[in-house]
Coordinates of C-alpha atoms (C1' of nucleotides) in Angstrom, one line a residue:
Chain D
X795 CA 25.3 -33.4 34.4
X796 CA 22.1 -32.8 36.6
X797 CA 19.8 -35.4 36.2
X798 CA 16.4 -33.9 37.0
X799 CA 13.8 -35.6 39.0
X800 CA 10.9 -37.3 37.1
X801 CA 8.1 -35.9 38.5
X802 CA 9.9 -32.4 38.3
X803 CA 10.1 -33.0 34.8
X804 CA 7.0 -33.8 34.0
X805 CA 5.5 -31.1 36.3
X806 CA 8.1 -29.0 34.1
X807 CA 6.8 -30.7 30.4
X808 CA 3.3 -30.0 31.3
X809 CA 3.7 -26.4 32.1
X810 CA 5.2 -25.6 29.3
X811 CA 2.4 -27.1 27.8
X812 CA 0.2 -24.4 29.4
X813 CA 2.1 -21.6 29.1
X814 CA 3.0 -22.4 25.8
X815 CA -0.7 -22.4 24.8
X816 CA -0.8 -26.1 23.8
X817 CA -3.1 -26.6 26.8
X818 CA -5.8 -24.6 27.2
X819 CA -7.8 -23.5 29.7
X820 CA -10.7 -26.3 30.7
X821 CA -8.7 -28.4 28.7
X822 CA -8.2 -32.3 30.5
X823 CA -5.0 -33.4 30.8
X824 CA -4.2 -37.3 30.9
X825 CA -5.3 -38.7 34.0
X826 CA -2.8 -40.4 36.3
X827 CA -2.4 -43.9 34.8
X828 CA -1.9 -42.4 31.2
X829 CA 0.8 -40.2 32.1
X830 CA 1.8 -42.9 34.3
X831 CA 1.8 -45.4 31.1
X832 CA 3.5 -42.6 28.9
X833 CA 6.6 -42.2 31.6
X834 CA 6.7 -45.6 32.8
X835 CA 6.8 -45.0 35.8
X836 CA 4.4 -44.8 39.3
X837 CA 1.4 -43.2 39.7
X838 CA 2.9 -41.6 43.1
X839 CA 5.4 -39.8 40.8
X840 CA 2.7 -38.7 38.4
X841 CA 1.3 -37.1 41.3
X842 CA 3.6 -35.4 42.9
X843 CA 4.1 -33.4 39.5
X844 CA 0.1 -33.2 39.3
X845 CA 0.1 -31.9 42.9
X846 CA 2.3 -29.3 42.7
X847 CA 1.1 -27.6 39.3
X848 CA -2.5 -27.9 41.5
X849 CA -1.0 -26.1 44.4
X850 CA 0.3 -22.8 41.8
X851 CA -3.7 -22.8 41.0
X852 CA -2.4 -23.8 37.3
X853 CA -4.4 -27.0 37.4
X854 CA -7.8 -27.8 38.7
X855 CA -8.3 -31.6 40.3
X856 CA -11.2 -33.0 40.5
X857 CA -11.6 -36.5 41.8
X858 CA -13.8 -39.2 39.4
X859 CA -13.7 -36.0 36.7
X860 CA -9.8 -36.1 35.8
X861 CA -7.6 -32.9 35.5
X862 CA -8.2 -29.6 34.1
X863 CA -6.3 -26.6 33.0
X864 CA -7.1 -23.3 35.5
X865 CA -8.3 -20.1 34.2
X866 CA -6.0 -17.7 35.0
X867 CA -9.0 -15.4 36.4
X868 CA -6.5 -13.5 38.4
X869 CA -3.2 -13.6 37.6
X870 CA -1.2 -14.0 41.3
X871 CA 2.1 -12.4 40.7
X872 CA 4.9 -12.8 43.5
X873 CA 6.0 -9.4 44.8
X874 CA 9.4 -9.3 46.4
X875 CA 9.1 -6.9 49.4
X876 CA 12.5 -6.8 50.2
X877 CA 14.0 -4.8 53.6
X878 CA 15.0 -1.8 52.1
X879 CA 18.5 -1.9 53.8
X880 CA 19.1 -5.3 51.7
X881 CA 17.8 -4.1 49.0
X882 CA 19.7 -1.3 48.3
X883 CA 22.7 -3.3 49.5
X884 CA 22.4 -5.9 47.2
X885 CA 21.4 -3.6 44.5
X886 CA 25.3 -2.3 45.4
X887 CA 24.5 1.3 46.4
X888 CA 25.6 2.9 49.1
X889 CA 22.6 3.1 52.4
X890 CA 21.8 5.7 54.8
X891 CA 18.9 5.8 57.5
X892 CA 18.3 8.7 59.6
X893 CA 16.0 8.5 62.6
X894 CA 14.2 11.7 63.1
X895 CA 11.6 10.9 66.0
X896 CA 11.1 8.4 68.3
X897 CA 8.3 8.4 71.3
X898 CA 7.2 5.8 73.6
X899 CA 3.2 6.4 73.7
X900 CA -0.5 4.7 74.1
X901 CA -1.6 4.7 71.2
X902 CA -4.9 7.4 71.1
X903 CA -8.3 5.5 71.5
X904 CA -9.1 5.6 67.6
X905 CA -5.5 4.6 66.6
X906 CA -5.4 1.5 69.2
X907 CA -9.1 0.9 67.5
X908 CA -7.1 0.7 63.9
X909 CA -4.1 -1.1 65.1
X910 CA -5.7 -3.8 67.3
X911 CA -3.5 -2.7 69.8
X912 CA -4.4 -1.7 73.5
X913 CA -0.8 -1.9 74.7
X914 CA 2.0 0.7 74.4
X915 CA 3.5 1.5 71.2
X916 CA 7.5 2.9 70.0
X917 CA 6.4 5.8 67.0
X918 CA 9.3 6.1 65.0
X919 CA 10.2 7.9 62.1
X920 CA 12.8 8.1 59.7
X921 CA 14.4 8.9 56.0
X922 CA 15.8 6.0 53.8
X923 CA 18.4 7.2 51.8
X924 CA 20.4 5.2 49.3
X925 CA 23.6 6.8 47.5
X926 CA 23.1 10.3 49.4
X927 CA 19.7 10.8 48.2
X928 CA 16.5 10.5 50.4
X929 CA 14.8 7.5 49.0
X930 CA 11.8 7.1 51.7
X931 CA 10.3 8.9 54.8
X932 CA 9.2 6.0 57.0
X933 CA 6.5 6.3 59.7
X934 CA 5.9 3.4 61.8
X935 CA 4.6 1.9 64.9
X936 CA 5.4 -1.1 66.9
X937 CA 3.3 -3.1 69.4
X938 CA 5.8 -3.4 72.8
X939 CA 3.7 -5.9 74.1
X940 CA 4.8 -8.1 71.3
X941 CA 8.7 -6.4 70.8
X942 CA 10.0 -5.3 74.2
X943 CA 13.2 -5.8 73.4
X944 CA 13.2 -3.2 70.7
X945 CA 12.5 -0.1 73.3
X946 CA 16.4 -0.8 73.8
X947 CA 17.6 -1.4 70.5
X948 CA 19.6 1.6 68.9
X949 CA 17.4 2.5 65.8
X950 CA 19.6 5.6 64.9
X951 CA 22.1 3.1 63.6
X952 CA 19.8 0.0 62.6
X953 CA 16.3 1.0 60.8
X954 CA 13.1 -0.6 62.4
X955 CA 12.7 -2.9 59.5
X956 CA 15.9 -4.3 59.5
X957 CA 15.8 -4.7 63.2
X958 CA 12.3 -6.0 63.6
X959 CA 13.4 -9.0 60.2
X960 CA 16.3 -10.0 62.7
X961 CA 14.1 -10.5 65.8
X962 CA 10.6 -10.8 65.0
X963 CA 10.5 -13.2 61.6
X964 CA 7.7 -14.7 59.5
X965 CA 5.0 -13.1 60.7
X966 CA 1.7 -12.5 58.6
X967 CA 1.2 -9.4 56.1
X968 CA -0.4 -7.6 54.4
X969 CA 0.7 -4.5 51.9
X970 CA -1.3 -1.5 50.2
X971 CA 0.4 0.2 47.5
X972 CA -0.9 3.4 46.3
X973 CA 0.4 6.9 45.0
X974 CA -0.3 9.7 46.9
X975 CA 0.7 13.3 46.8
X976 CA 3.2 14.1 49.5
X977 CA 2.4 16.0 52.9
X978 CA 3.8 18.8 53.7
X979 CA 6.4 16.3 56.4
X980 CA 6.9 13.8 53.8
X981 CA 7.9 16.6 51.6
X982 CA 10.0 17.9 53.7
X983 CA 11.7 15.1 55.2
X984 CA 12.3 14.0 51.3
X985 CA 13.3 17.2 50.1
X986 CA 11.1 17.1 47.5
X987 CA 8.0 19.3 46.4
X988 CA 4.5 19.2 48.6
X989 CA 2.2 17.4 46.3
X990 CA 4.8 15.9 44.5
X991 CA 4.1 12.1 43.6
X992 CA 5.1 9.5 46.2
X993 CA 4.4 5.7 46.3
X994 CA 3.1 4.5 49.2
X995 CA 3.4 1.5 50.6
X996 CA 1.4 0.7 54.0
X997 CA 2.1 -2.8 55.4
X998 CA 1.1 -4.1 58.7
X999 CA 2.6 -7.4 60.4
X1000 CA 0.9 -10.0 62.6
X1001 CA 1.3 -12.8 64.9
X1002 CA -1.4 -14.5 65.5
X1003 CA -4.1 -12.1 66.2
X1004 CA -2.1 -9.2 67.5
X1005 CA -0.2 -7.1 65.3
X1006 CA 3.4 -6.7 65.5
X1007 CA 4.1 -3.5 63.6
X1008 CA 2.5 -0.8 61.4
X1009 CA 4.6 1.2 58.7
X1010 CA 3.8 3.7 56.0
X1011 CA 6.5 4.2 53.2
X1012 CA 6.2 7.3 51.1
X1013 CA 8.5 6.8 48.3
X1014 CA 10.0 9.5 46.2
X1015 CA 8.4 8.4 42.7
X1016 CA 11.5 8.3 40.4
X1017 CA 13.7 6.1 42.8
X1018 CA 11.9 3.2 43.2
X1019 CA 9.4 0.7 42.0
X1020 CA 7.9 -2.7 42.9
X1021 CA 8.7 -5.5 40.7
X1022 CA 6.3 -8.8 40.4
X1023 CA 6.5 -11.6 38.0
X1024 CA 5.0 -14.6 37.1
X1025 CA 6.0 -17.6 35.2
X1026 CA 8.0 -20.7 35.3
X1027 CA 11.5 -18.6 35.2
X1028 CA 9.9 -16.9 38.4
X1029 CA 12.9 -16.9 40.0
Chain W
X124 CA -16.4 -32.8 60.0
X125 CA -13.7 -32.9 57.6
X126 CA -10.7 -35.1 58.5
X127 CA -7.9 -33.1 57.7
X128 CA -5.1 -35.2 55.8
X129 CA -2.4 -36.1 58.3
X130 CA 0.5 -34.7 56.1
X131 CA -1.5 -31.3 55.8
X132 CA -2.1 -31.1 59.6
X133 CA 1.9 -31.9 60.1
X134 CA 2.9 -28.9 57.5
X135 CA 0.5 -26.7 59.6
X136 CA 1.7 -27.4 62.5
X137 CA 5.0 -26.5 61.8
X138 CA 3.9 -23.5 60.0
X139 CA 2.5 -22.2 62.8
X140 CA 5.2 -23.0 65.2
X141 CA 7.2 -20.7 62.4
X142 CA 5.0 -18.0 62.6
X143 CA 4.0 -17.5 66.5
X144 CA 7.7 -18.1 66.9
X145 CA 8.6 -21.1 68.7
X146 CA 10.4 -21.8 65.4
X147 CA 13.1 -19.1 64.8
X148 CA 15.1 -18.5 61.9
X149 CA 18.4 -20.8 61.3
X150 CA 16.3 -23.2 64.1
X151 CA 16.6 -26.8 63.4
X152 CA 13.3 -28.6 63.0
X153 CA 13.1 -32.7 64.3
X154 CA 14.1 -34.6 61.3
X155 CA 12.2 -37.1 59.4
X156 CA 12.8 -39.9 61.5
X157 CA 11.9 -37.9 64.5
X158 CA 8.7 -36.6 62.9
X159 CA 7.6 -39.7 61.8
X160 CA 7.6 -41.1 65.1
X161 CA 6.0 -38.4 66.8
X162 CA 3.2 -38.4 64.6
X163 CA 3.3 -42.7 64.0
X164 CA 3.2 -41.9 60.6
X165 CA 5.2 -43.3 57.3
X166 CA 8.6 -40.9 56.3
X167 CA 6.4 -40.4 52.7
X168 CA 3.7 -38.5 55.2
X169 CA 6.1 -36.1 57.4
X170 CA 8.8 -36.0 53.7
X171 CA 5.5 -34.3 51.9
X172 CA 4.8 -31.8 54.7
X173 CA 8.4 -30.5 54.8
X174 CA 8.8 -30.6 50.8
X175 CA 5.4 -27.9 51.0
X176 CA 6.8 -26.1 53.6
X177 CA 10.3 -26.0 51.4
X178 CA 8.9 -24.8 48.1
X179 CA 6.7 -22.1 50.1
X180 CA 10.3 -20.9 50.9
X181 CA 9.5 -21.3 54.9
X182 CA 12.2 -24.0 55.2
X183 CA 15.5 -25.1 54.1
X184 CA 16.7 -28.5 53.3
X185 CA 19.8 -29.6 53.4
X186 CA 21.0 -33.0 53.2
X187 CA 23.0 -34.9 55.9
X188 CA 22.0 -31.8 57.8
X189 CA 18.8 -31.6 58.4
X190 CA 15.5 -28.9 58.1
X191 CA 16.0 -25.1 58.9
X192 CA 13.5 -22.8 59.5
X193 CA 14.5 -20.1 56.6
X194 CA 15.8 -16.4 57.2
X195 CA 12.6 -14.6 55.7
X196 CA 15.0 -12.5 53.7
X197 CA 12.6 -11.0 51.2
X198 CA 9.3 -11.2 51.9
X199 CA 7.6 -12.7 48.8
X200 CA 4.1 -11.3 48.8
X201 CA 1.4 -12.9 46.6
X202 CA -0.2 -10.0 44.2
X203 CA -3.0 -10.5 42.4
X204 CA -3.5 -8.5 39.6
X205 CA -6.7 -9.1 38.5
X206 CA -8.3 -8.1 34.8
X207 CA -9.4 -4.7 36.2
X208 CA -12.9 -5.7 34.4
X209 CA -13.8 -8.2 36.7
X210 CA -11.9 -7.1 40.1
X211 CA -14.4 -3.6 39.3
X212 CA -17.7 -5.8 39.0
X213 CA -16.8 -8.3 41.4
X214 CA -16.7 -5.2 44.4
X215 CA -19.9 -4.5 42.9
X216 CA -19.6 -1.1 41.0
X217 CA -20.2 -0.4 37.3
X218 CA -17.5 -1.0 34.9
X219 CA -17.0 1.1 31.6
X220 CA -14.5 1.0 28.8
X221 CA -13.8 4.1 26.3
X222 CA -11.1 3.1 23.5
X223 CA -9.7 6.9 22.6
X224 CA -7.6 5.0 19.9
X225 CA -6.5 2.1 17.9
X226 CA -4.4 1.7 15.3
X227 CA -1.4 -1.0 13.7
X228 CA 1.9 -0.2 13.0
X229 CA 5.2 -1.6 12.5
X230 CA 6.4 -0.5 16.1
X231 CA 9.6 2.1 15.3
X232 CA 13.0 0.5 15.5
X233 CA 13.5 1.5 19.0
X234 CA 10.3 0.3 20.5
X235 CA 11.0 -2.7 18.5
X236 CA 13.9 -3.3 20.6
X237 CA 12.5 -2.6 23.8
X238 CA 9.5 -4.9 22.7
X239 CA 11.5 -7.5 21.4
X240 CA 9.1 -7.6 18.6
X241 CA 9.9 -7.2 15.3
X242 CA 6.1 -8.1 14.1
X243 CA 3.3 -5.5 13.3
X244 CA 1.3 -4.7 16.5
X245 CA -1.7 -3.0 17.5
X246 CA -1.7 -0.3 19.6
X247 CA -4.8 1.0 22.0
X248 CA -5.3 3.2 24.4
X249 CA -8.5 3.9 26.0
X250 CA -10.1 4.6 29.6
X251 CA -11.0 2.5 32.4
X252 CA -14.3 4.1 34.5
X253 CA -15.5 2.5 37.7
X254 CA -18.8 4.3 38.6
X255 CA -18.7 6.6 36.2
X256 CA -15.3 7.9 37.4
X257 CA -12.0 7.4 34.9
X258 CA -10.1 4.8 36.9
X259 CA -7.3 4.3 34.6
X260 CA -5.8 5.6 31.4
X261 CA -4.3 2.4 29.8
X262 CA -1.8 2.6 26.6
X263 CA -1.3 -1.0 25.4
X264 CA 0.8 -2.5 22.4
X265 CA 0.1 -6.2 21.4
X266 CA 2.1 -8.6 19.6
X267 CA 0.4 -9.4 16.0
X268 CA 2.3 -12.0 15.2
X269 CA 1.2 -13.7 18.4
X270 CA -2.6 -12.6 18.3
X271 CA -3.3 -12.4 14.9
X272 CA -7.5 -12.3 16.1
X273 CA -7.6 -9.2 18.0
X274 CA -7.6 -7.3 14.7
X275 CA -10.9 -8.5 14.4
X276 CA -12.0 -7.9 18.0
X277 CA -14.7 -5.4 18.6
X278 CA -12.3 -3.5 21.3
X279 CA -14.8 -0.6 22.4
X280 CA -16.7 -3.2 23.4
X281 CA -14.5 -5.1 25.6
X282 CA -10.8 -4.1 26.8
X283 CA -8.4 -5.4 25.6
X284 CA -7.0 -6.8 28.5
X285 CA -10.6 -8.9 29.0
X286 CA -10.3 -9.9 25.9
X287 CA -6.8 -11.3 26.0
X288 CA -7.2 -13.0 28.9
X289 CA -9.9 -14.9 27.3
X290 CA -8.0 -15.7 24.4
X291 CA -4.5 -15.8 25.5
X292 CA -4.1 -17.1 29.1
X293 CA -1.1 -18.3 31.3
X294 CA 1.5 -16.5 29.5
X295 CA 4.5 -15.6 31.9
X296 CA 4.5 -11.5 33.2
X297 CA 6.7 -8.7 34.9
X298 CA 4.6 -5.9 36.1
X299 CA 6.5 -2.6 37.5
X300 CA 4.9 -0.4 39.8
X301 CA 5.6 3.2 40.3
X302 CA 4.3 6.6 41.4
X303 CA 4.6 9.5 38.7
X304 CA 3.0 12.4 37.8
X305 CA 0.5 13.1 35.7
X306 CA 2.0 13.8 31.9
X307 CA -0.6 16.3 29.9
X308 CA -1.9 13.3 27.6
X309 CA -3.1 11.1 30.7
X310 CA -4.0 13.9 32.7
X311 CA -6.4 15.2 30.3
X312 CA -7.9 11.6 29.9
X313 CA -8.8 10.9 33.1
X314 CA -10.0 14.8 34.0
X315 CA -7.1 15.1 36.7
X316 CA -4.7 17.7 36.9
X317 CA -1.7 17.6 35.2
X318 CA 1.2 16.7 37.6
X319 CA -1.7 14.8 39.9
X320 CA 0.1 11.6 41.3
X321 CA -0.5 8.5 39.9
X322 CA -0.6 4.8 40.7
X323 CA 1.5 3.7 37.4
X324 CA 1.4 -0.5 36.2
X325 CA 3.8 -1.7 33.9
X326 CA 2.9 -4.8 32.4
X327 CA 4.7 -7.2 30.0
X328 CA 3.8 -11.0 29.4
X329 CA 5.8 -12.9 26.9
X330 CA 4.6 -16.7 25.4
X331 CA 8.5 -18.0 25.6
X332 CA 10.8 -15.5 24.6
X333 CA 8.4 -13.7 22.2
X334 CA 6.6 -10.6 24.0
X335 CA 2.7 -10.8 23.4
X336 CA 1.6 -7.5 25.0
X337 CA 3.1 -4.8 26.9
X338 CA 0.6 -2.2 28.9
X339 CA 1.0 0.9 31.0
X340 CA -1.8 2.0 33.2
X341 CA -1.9 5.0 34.7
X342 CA -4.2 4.8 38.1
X343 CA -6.0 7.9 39.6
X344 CA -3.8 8.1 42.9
X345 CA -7.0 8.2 45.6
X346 CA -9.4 5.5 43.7
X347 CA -7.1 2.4 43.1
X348 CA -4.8 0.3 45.6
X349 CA -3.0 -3.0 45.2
X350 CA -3.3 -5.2 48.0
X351 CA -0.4 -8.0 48.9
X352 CA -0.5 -10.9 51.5
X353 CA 1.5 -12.9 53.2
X354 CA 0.8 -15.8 56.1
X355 CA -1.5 -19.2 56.4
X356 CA -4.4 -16.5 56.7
X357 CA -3.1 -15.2 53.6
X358 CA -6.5 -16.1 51.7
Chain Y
dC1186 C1' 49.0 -29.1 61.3
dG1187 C1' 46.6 -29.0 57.1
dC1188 C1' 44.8 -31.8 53.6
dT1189 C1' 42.4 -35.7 51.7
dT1190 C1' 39.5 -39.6 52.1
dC1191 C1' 35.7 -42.0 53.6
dA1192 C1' 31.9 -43.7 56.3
dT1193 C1' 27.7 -41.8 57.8
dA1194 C1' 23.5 -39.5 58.4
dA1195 C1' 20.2 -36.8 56.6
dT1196 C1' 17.2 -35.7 52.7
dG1197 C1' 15.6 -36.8 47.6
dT1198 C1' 13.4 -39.8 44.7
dC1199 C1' 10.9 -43.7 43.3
dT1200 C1' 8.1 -48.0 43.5
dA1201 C1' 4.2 -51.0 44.3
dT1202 C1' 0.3 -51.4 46.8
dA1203 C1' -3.8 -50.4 49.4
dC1204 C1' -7.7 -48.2 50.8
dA1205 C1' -10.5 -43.7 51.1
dT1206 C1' -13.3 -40.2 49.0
dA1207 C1' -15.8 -37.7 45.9
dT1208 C1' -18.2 -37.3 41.5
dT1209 C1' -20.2 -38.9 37.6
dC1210 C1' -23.2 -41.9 35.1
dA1211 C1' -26.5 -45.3 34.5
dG1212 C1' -30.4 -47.6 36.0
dG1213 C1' -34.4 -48.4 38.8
dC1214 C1' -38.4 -46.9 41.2
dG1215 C1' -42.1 -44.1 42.6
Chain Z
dC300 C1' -40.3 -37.2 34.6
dG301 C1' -37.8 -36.6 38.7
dC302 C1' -35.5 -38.7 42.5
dC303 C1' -32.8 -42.1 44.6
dT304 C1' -29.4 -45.6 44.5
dG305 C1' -25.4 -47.9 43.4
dA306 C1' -21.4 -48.9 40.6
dA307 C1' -17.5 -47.2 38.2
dT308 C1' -13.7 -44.1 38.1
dA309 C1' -10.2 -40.7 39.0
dT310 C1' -8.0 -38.5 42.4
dG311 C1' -6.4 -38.3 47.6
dT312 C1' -3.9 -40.2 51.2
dA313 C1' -0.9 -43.3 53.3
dT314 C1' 2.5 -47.2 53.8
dA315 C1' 7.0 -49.7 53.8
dG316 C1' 10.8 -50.4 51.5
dA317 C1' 14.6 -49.4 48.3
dC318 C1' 18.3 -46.9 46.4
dA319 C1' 20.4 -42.2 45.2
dT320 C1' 22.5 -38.0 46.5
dT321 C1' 25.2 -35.0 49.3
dA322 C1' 27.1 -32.4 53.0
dT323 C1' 29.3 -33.4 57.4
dG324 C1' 32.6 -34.7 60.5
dA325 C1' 36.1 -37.8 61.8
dA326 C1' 39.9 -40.7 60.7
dG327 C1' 44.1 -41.1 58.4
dC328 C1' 48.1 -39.5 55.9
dG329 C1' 51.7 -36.6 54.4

DNA sequence: CGCTTCATAATGTCTATACATATTCAGGCG
DNA sequence: CGCCTGAATATGTATAGACATTATGAAGCG
């Protein structure tokens, strides 16, 4: 069938170990040459499964000391922030985005103080919707020093996120989630109550040292949550 | 200073070529042969910095073809959700726990389906207070079967998600995070009105396929974020 | 022209070895 | 007793070579 690596497997067999409370915490594992002994096989394989389980932060290495089980002091989950486009695609519903403002400004003196940004900036706002219903009122800004381009792009038909993915990948992030009350626009834009719950996701995007783009999601609160796991089936 | 290892220095490199975008998306990188003589190194060297840069999901591999720089698609964010004991004292503000209730049951046959426990558990609820302010209303059901001490553990003393992480590490998780409102019960707990938004956390962590504990915290909306990163910086 | 087959080029895995580095532990010396 | 020194040890990094695996692209065949 699938004859799985060595050292994956014994990066696998050793997890298990851990997760299945066998290992705990503190605990030493075998040092190289033993596991190497027990698996017949090199130490360079042993250590490649070592190495890897080290780099999750599920063991702790120390050289002349041996290898230790991690506390899991804080448990780092991996959160799929997904474009919401693709998401809802893929989640087979039906997508909508409506653009309802769009400005070419400098940013105020304060807001270029918050953004990092001294250059012009494209405001644009907007309402997700997915199968009909307003999912999201978007507010976001983008640095044009960084994005020309994108002061010609037609953002009634493509949202900002999805357009900015295509052309401006891998950049650094960073997200806040929160729950607010909605504004009175957010309410509006969402058809929904002022005050009612939203969840609010703020993320801002980097390249380097400048920042790309600045967005604030207000979700409406029944149509959408985050999902994190962790764990070996992570997947 | 501190010689950096010659394999990390080669998966920076190209990292950072991803990120300020000389790299795009779909873009072929040099292939091990190349790389190897660029750098006069052994294929072992440049073969370890691309398998990092492969399992951080920045490139893909494919063979006879060669290294691609890989389409961002969902951004997977690293979340740390920390025990909110030690995440409130390590920013340096008091910490209190109230336990409103605690009792064991045989969980009803329908929450014993949703669990996928068929095992007596305990169930708590209590308060979380950061500076003297209710933080978070937590409602919490834990496996028995699986944790057999914590019906011994002094929980108005310590919560019981301190406590489990103590006793009960590295078990796999799925948190869900949503807005709601307020209901009466949790409203009235943490003093906010009923309806008030709320930063909701779903937890569940399994040891295999058995469930050991399953929370829902309900956060005050203004006094709680979650923060997610993504990049090199990304520490 | 379309299909299959096959050599080839890239990555994937593994080995055996070597030396580097950091940490512990045991003595030795003031 | 405390401090320094040095040896032992486990991990960290790197090498050169070998063979496995697999998708690709071209050659050959019907």
């Amino acid at each position: 069938m699938k004859p799985i690596a060595l050292h994956e497997r014994i990066r696998a067999e050793i997890e298990a170990a851990i997760l299945g409370g066998q290992l705990r915490p503190g605990d030493r594992i075998p040092k190289e040459t033993e596991l190497m002994a027990e698996y017949g096989c090199a130490r360079m394989t042993v250590n490649k499964a070592l190495s890897a389980l080290a780099g999750n932060g599920m063991l702790e290495r120390r050289k002349r000391a041996g290898s230790f089980v991690a506390q899991p002091r804080t448990q780092s989950m991996v959160l799929d922030v997904p474009d919401l486009a693709a998401a809802i695609a893929a989640r087979g519903q039906s997508y909508r985005w409506d653009l309802t403002s769009r400005k070419i400004s400098a940013p105020a003196r304060a807001e270029a103080e918050a953004l990092g940004v001294r250059a012009k900036v494209l405001s644009v706002t907007g309402v997700h919707f997915s199968e009909g219903l307003p999912l999201a009122f978007e507010e976001r800004m983008i640095n044009l020093a960084l994005v020309p381009d994108i002061a010609e792009a037609d953002l009634s038909q493509t949202p900002p996120g999805s357009w900015l993915i295509a052309h401006v990948p891998w950049t650094e992030a960073e997200n806040r989630i929160s729950a607010t009350a909605a504004p009175v626009a957010v309410a509006r834009a969402l058809g929904i109550a002022r005050g009612a719950p939203c969840l609010m996701l703020e993320r801002r995007t980097w390249r380097g040292t400048d920042t790309v783009t600045r967005v604030r999601q207000h979700f409406v609160a029944d149509r959408y949550e985050l999902v994190a796991r962790f764990g070996p089936g992570g997947n």
